[in-house]
CSV table of C-alpha atoms in Angstrom, one decimal:
chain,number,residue,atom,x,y,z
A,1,UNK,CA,0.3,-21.1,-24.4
A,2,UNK,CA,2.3,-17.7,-25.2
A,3,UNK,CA,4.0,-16.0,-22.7
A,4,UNK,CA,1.5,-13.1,-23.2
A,5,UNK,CA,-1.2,-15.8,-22.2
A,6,UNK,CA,0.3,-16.0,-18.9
A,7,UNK,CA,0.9,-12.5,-17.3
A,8,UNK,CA,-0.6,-11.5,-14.1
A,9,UNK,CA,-1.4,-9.3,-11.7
A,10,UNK,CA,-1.0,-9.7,-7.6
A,11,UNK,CA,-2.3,-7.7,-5.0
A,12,UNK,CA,-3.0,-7.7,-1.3
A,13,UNK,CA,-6.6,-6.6,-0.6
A,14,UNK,CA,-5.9,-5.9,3.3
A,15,UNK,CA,-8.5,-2.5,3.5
A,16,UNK,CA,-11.9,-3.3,4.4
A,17,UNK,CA,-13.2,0.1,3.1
A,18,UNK,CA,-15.2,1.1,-0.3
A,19,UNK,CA,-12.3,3.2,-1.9
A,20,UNK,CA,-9.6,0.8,-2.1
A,21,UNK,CA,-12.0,-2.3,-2.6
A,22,UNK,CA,-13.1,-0.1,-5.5
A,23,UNK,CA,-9.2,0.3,-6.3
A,24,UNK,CA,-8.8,-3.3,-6.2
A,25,UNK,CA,-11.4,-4.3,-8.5
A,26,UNK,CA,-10.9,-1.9,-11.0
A,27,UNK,CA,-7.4,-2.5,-11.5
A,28,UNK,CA,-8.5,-6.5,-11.6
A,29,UNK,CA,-11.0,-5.6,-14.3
A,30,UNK,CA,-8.8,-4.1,-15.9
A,31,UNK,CA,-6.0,-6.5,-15.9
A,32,UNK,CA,-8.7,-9.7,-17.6
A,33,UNK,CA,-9.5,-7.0,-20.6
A,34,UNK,CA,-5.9,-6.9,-21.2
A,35,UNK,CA,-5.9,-10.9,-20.7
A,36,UNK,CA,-3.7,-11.0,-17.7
A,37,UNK,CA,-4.8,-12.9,-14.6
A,38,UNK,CA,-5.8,-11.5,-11.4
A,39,UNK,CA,-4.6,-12.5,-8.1
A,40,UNK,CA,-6.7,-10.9,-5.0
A,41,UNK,CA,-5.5,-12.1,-1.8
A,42,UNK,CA,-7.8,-10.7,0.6
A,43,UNK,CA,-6.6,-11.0,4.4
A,44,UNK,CA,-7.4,-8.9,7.8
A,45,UNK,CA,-10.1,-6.2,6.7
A,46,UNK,CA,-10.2,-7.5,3.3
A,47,UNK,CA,-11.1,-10.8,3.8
A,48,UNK,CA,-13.9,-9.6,6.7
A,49,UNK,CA,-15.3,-8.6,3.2
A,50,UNK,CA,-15.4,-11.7,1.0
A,51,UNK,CA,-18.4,-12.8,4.4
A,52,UNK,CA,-21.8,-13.1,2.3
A,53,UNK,CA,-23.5,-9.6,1.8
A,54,UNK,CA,-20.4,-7.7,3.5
A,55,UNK,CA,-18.7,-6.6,0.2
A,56,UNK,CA,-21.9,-4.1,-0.9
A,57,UNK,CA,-21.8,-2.5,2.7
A,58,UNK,CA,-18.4,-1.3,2.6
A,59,UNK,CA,-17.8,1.9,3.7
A,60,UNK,CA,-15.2,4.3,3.7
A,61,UNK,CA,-12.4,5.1,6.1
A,62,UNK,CA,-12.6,7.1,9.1
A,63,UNK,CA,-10.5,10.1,7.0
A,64,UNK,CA,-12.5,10.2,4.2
A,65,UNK,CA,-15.6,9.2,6.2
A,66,UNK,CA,-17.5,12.7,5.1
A,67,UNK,CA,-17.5,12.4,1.3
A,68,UNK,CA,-19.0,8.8,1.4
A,69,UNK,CA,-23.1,10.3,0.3
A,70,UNK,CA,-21.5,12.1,-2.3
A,71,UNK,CA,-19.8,9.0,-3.4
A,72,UNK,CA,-22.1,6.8,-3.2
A,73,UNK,CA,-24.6,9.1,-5.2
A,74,UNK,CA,-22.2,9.9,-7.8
A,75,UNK,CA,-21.5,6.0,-8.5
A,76,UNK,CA,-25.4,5.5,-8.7
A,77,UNK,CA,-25.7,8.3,-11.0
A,78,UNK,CA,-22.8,6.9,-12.9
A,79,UNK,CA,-24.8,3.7,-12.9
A,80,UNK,CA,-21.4,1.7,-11.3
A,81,UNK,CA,-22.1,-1.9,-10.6
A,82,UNK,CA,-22.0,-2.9,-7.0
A,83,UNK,CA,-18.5,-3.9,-5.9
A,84,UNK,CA,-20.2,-8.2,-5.5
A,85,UNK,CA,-21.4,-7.3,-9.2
A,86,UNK,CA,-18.1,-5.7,-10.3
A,87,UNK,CA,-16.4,-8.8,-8.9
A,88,UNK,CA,-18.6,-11.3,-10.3
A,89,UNK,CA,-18.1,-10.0,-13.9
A,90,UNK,CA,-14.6,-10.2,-14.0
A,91,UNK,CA,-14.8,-13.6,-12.2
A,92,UNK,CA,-17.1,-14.6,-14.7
A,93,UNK,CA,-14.1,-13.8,-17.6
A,94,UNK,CA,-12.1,-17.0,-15.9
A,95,UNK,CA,-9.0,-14.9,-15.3
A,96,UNK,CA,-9.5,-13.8,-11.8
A,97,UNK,CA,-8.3,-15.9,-8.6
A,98,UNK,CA,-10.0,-14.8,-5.0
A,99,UNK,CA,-7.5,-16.1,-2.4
A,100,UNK,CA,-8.7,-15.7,1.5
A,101,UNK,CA,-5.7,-15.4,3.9
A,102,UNK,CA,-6.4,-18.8,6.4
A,103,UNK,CA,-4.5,-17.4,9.4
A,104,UNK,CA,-7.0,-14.2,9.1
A,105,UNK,CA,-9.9,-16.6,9.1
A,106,UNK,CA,-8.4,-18.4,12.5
A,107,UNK,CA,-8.3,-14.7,14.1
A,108,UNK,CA,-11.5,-13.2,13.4
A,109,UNK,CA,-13.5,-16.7,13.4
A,110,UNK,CA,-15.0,-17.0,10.1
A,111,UNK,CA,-15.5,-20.1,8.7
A,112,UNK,CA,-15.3,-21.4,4.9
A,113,UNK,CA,-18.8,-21.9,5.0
A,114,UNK,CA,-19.2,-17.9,5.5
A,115,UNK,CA,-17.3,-17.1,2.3
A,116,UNK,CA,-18.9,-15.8,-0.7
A,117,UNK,CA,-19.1,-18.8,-3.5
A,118,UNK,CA,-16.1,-16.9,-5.7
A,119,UNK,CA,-13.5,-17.5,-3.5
A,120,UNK,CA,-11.1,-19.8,-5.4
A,121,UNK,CA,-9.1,-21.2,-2.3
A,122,UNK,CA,-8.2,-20.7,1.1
A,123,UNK,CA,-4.3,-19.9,1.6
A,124,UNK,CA,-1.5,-19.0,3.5
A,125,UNK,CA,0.5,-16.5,3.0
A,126,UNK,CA,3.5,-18.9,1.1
A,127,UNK,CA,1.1,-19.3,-1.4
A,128,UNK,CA,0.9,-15.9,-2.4
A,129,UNK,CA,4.3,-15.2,-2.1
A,130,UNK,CA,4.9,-17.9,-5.0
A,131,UNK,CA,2.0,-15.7,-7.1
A,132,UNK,CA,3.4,-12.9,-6.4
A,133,UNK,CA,6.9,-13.6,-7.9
A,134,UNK,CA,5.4,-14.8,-11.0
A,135,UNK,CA,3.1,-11.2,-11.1
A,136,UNK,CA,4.0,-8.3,-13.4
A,137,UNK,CA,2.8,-6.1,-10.8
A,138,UNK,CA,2.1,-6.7,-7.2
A,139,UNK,CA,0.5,-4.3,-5.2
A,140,UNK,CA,-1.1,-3.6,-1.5
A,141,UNK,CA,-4.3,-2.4,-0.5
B,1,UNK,CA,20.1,5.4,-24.9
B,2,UNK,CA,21.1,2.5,-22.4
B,3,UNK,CA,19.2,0.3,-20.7
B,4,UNK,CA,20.3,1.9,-17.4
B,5,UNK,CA,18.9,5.2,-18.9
B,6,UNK,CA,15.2,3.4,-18.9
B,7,UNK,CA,14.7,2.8,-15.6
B,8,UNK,CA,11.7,3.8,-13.7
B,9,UNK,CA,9.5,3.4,-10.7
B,10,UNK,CA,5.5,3.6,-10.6
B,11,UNK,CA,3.6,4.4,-7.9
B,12,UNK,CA,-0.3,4.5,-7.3
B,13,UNK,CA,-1.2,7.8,-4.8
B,14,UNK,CA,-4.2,6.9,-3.7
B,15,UNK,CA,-4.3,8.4,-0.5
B,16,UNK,CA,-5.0,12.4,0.0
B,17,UNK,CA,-3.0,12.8,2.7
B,18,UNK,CA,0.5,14.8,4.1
B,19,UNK,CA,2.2,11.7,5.3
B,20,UNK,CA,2.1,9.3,2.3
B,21,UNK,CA,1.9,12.2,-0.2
B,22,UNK,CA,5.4,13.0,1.1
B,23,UNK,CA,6.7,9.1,0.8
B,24,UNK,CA,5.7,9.4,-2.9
B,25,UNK,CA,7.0,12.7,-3.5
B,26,UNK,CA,10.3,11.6,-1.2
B,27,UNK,CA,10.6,8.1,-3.5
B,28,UNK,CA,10.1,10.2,-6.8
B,29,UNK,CA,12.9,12.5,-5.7
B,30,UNK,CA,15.4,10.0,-4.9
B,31,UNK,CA,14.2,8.0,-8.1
B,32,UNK,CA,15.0,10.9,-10.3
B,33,UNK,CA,18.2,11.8,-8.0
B,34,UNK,CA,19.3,8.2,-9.4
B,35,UNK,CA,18.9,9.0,-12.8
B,36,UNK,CA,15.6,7.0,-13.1
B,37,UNK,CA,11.6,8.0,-14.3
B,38,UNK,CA,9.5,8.4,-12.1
B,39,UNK,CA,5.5,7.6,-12.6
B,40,UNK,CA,2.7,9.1,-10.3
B,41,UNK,CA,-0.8,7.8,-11.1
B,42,UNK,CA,-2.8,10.0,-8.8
B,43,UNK,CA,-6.2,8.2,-8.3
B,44,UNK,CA,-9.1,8.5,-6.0
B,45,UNK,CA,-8.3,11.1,-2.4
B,46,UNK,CA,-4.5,11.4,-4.6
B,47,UNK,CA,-6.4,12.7,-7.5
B,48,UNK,CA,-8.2,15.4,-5.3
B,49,UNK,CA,-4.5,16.5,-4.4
B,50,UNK,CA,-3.7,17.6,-8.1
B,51,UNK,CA,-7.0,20.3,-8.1
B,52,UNK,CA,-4.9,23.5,-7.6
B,53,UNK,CA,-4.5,24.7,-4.0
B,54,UNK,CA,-5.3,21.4,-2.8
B,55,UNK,CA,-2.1,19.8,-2.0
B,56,UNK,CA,-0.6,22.2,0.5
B,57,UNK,CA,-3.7,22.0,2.3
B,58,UNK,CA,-3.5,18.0,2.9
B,59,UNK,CA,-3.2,16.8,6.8
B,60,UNK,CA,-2.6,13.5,8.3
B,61,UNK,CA,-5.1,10.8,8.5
B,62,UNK,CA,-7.5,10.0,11.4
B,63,UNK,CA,-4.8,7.5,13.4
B,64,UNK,CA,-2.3,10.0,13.0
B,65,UNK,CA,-4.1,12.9,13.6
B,66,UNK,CA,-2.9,14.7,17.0
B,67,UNK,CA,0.7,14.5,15.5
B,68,UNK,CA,0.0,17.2,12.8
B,69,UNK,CA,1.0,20.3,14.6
B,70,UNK,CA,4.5,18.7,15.5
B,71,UNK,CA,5.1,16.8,12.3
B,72,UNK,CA,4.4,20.6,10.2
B,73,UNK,CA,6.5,22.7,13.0
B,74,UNK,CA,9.4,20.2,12.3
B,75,UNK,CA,9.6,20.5,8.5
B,76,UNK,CA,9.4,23.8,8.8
B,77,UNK,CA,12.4,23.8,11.4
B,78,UNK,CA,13.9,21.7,9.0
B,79,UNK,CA,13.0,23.6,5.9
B,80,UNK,CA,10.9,21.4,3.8
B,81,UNK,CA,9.6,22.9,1.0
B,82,UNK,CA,5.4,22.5,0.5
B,83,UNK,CA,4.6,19.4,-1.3
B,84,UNK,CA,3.9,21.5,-4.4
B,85,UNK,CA,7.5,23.3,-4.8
B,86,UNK,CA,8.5,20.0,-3.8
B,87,UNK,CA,6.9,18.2,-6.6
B,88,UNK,CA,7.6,21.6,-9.1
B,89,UNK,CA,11.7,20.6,-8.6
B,90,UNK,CA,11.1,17.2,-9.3
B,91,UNK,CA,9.1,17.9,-12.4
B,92,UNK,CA,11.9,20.3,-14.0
B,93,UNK,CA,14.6,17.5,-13.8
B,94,UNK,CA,12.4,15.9,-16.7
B,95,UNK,CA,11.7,13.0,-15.3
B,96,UNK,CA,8.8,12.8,-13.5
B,97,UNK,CA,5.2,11.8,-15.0
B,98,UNK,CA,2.1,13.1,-13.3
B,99,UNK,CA,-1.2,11.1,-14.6
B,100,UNK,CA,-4.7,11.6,-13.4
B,101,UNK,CA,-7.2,8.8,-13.2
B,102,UNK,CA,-9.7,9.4,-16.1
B,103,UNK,CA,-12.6,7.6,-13.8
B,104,UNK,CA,-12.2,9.4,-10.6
B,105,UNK,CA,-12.2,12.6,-12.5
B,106,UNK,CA,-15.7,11.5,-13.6
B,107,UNK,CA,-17.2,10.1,-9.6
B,108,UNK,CA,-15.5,13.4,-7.9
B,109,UNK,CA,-16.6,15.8,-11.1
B,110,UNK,CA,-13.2,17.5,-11.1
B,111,UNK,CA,-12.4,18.9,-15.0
B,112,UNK,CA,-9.1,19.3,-16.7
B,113,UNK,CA,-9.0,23.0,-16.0
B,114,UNK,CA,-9.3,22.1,-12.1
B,115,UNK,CA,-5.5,20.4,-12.1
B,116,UNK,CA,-2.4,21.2,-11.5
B,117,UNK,CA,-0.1,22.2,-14.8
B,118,UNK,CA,2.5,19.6,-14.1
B,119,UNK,CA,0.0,17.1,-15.2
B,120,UNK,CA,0.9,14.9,-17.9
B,121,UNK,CA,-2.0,13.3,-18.7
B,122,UNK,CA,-5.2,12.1,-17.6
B,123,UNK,CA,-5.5,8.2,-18.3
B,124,UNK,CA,-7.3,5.2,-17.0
B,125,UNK,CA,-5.8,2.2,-15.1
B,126,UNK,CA,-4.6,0.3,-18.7
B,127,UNK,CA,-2.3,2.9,-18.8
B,128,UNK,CA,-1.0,2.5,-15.5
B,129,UNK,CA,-0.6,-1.0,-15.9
B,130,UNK,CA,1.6,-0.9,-18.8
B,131,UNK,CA,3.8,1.7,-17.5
B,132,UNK,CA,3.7,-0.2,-14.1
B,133,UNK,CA,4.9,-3.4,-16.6
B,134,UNK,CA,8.1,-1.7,-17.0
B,135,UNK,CA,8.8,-0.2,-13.8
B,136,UNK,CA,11.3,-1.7,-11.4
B,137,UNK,CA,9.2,-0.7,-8.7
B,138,UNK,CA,5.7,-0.1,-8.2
B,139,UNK,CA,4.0,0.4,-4.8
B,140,UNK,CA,0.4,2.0,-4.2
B,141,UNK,CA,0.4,4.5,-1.5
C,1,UNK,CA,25.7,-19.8,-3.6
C,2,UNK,CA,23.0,-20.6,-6.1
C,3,UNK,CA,20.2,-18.0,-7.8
C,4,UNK,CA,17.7,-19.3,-5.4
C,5,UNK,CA,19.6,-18.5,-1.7
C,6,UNK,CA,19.6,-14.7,-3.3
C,7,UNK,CA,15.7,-14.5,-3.5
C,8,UNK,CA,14.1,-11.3,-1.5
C,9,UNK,CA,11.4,-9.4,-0.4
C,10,UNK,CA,11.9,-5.4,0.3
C,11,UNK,CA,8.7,-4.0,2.4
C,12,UNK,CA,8.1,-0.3,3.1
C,13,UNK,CA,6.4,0.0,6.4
C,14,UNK,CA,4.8,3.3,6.9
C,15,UNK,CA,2.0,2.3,8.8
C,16,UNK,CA,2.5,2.1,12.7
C,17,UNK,CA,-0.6,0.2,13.7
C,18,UNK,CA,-1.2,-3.1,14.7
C,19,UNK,CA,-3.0,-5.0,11.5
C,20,UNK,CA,-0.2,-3.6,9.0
C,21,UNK,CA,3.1,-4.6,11.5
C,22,UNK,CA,1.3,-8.1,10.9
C,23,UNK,CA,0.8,-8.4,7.8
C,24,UNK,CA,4.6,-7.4,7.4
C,25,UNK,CA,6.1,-9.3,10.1
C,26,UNK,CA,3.9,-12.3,8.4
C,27,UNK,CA,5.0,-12.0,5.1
C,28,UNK,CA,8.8,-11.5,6.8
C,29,UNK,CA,8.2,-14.8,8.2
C,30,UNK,CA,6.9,-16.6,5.4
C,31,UNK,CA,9.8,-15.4,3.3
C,32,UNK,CA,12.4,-16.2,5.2
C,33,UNK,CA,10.6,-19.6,6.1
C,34,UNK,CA,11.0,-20.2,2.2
C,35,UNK,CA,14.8,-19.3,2.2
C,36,UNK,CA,14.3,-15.5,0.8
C,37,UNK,CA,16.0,-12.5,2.7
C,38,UNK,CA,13.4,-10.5,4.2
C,39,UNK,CA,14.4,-6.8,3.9
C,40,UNK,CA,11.9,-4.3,5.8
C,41,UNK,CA,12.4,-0.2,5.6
C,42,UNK,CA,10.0,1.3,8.3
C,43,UNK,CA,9.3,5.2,7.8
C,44,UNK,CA,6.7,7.7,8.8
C,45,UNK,CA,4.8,6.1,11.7
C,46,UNK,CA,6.2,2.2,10.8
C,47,UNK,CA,10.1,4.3,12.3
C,48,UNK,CA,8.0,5.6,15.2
C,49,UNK,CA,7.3,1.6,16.0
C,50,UNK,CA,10.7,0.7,16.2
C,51,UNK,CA,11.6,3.1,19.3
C,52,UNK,CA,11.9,0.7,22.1
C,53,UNK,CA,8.8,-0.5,24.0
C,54,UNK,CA,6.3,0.9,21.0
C,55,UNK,CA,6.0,-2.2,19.1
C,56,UNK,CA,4.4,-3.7,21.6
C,57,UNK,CA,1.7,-0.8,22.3
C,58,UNK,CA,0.8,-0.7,19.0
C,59,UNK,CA,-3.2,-0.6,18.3
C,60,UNK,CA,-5.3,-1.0,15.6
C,61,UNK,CA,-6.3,2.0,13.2
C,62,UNK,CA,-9.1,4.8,13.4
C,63,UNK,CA,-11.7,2.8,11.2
C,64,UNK,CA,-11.0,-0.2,12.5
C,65,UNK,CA,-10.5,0.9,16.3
C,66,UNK,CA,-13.7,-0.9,18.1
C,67,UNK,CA,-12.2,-4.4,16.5
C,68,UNK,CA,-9.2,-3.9,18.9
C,69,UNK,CA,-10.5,-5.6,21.8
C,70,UNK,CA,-11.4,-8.6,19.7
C,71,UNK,CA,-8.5,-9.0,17.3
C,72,UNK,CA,-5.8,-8.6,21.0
C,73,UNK,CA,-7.8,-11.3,23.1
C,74,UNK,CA,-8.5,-14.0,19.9
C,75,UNK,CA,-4.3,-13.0,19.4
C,76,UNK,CA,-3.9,-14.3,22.5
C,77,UNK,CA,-6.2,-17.4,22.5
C,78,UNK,CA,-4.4,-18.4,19.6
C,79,UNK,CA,-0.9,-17.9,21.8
C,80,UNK,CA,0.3,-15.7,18.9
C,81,UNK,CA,3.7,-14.1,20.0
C,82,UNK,CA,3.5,-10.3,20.5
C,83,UNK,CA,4.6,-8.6,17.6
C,84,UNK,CA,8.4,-7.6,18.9
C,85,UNK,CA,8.9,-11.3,20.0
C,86,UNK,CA,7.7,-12.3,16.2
C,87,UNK,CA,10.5,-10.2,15.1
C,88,UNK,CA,13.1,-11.0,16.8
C,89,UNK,CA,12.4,-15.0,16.4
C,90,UNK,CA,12.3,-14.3,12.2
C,91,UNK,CA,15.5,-11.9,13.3
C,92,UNK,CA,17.3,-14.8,14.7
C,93,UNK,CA,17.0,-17.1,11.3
C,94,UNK,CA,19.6,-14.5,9.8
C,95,UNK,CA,17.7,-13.1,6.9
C,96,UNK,CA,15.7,-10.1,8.1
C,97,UNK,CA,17.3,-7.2,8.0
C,98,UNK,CA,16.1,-3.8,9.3
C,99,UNK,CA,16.0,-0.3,8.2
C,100,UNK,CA,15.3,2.8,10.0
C,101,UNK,CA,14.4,6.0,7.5
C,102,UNK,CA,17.1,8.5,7.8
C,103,UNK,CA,14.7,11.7,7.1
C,104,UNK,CA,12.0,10.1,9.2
C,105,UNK,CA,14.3,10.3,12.5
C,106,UNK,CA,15.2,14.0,12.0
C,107,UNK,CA,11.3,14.9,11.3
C,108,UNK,CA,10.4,13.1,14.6
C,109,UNK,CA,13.6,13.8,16.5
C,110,UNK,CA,14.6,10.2,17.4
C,111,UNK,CA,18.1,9.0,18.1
C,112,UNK,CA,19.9,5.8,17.3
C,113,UNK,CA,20.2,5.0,20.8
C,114,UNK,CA,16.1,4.6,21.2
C,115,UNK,CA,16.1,2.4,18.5
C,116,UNK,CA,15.9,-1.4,19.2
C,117,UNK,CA,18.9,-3.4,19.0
C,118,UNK,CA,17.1,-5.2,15.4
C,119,UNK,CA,17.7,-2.5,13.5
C,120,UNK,CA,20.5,-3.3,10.8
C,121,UNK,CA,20.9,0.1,9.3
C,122,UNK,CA,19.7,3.8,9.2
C,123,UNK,CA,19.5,4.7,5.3
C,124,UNK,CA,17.9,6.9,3.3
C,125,UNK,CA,15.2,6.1,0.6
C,126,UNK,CA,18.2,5.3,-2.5
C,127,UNK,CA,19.5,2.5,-0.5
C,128,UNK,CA,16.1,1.2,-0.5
C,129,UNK,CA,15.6,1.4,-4.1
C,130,UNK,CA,18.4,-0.1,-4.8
C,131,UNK,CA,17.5,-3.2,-2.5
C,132,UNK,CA,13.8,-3.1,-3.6
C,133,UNK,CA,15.3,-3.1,-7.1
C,134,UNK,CA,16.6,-6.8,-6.7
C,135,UNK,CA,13.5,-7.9,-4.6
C,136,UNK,CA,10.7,-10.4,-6.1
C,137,UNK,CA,8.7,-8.6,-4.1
C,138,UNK,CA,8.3,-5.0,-3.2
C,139,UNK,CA,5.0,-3.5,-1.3
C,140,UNK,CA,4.1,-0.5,0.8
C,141,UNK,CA,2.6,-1.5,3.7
């Protein structure tokens, strides 16, 4: 395997909102068609999202809560996957890693059983640290 | 030119707001100060800053919102410039790179014409990730 | 002393609620845990946390305000220390150092003295670059 073969990505999905999920993902996607890997670590708001059926109701944040209709109209008309779409694409291109942060789990009571089939593991936060010094770029959201 | 010479930061603005606008524009200043490039991918509520007249006008986020009277009174005490001269004097050292995300342009319907002339170039993420490659330092903001 | 003792993170904290001072003071803790130097520059509304007593008060963010009650009393279920007790305990191995944002005290006219006795050093954003410039690791939280 080439060097090349093994550059990655890292980021920290921490936001539980639309925008920076959306963020998240396309920067992942964007990463496999340049044949990097993807890390997503999602803890706090972010993992709240990897529960079944919560990705696709993610909203936006309290700021920015006015534009979300014209958002969420413009995407349709764009004809934008959903973010659970969008996320099972790229995993379906092998290069992406969904990590959910355990001590996050132990706070807001969600169980492994709750997760959305994707996720690749359950960590701490020592495991990410040791994919994150590996990444090219390493980013939180 | 040295290796020194090429060093840069790149940073993600994706929020469209006073506080973290200024960390960006405050990091790109010192960045350039130190003889390094400095890379702005403005993306998502960031992008919306870059339509003319529109950065000036940001405020502070929902959390932080009952702060915004003192925080302006005090740079103005202090004699901050506006975001926009401030990012003007970075831009005429040379060394700073404005890019717009290609994609938000599209879900917000904001044209060319509706930016900023210190943008450098409207791109997609693939971009950002090569330049971010390079970079000593990336953050998203 | 070897490559490996001179490993480090470098965190930007600019947020001053709750969820973010955790996910910062957890990846501190990990680090350090791991032998790295945990290096931690709190500006904007992360400085505003370090005035004495406001750690401590700190609460969770507009768009995520009505989890508040749940995330404090599964917090202390779970006997998780408060988050200035976290500090000072990842403080005491010797390898997190604290930085109070020079520019960010004169916007919100706080003084050295009502800073908590942590705090390693006030500095300006170039002495964080050049720290984050060494780091493994370098996010904005």
């Amino acid at each position: 395997m080439s060097a090349k073969e093994n550059r990655s990505i890292a980021l920290v999905v921490q936001s539980g909102t639309l925008d920076r999920l959306m963020s998240a993902l396309i920067l992942a996607s964007t990463a496999v068609a340049m044949n990097m890997e993807a890390n997503l670590y999602f803890t706090f708001w972010g993992l709240n999202m990897l529960v079944k059926g919560a990705m696709d109701k993610a909203g936006l944040p309290a700021t920015y809560k006015n534009f979300e209709e014209q958002m969420r109209r413009r995407m349709a008309e764009m004809k934008y996957p959903s973010p659970h779409e969008m996320l099972k694409s790229i995993y379906a291109t092998g290069k992406l890693r969904i990590y959910a942060c355990s001590p996050t789990m132990g706070i807001f009571g969600i169980k492994k059983e709750d997760l959305i089939p994707e996720v690749t593991d359950i960590v701490g936060a020592a495991t990410f640290l040791e994919i994150a010094a590996k990444a090219e770029l390493t980013l939180f959201i």
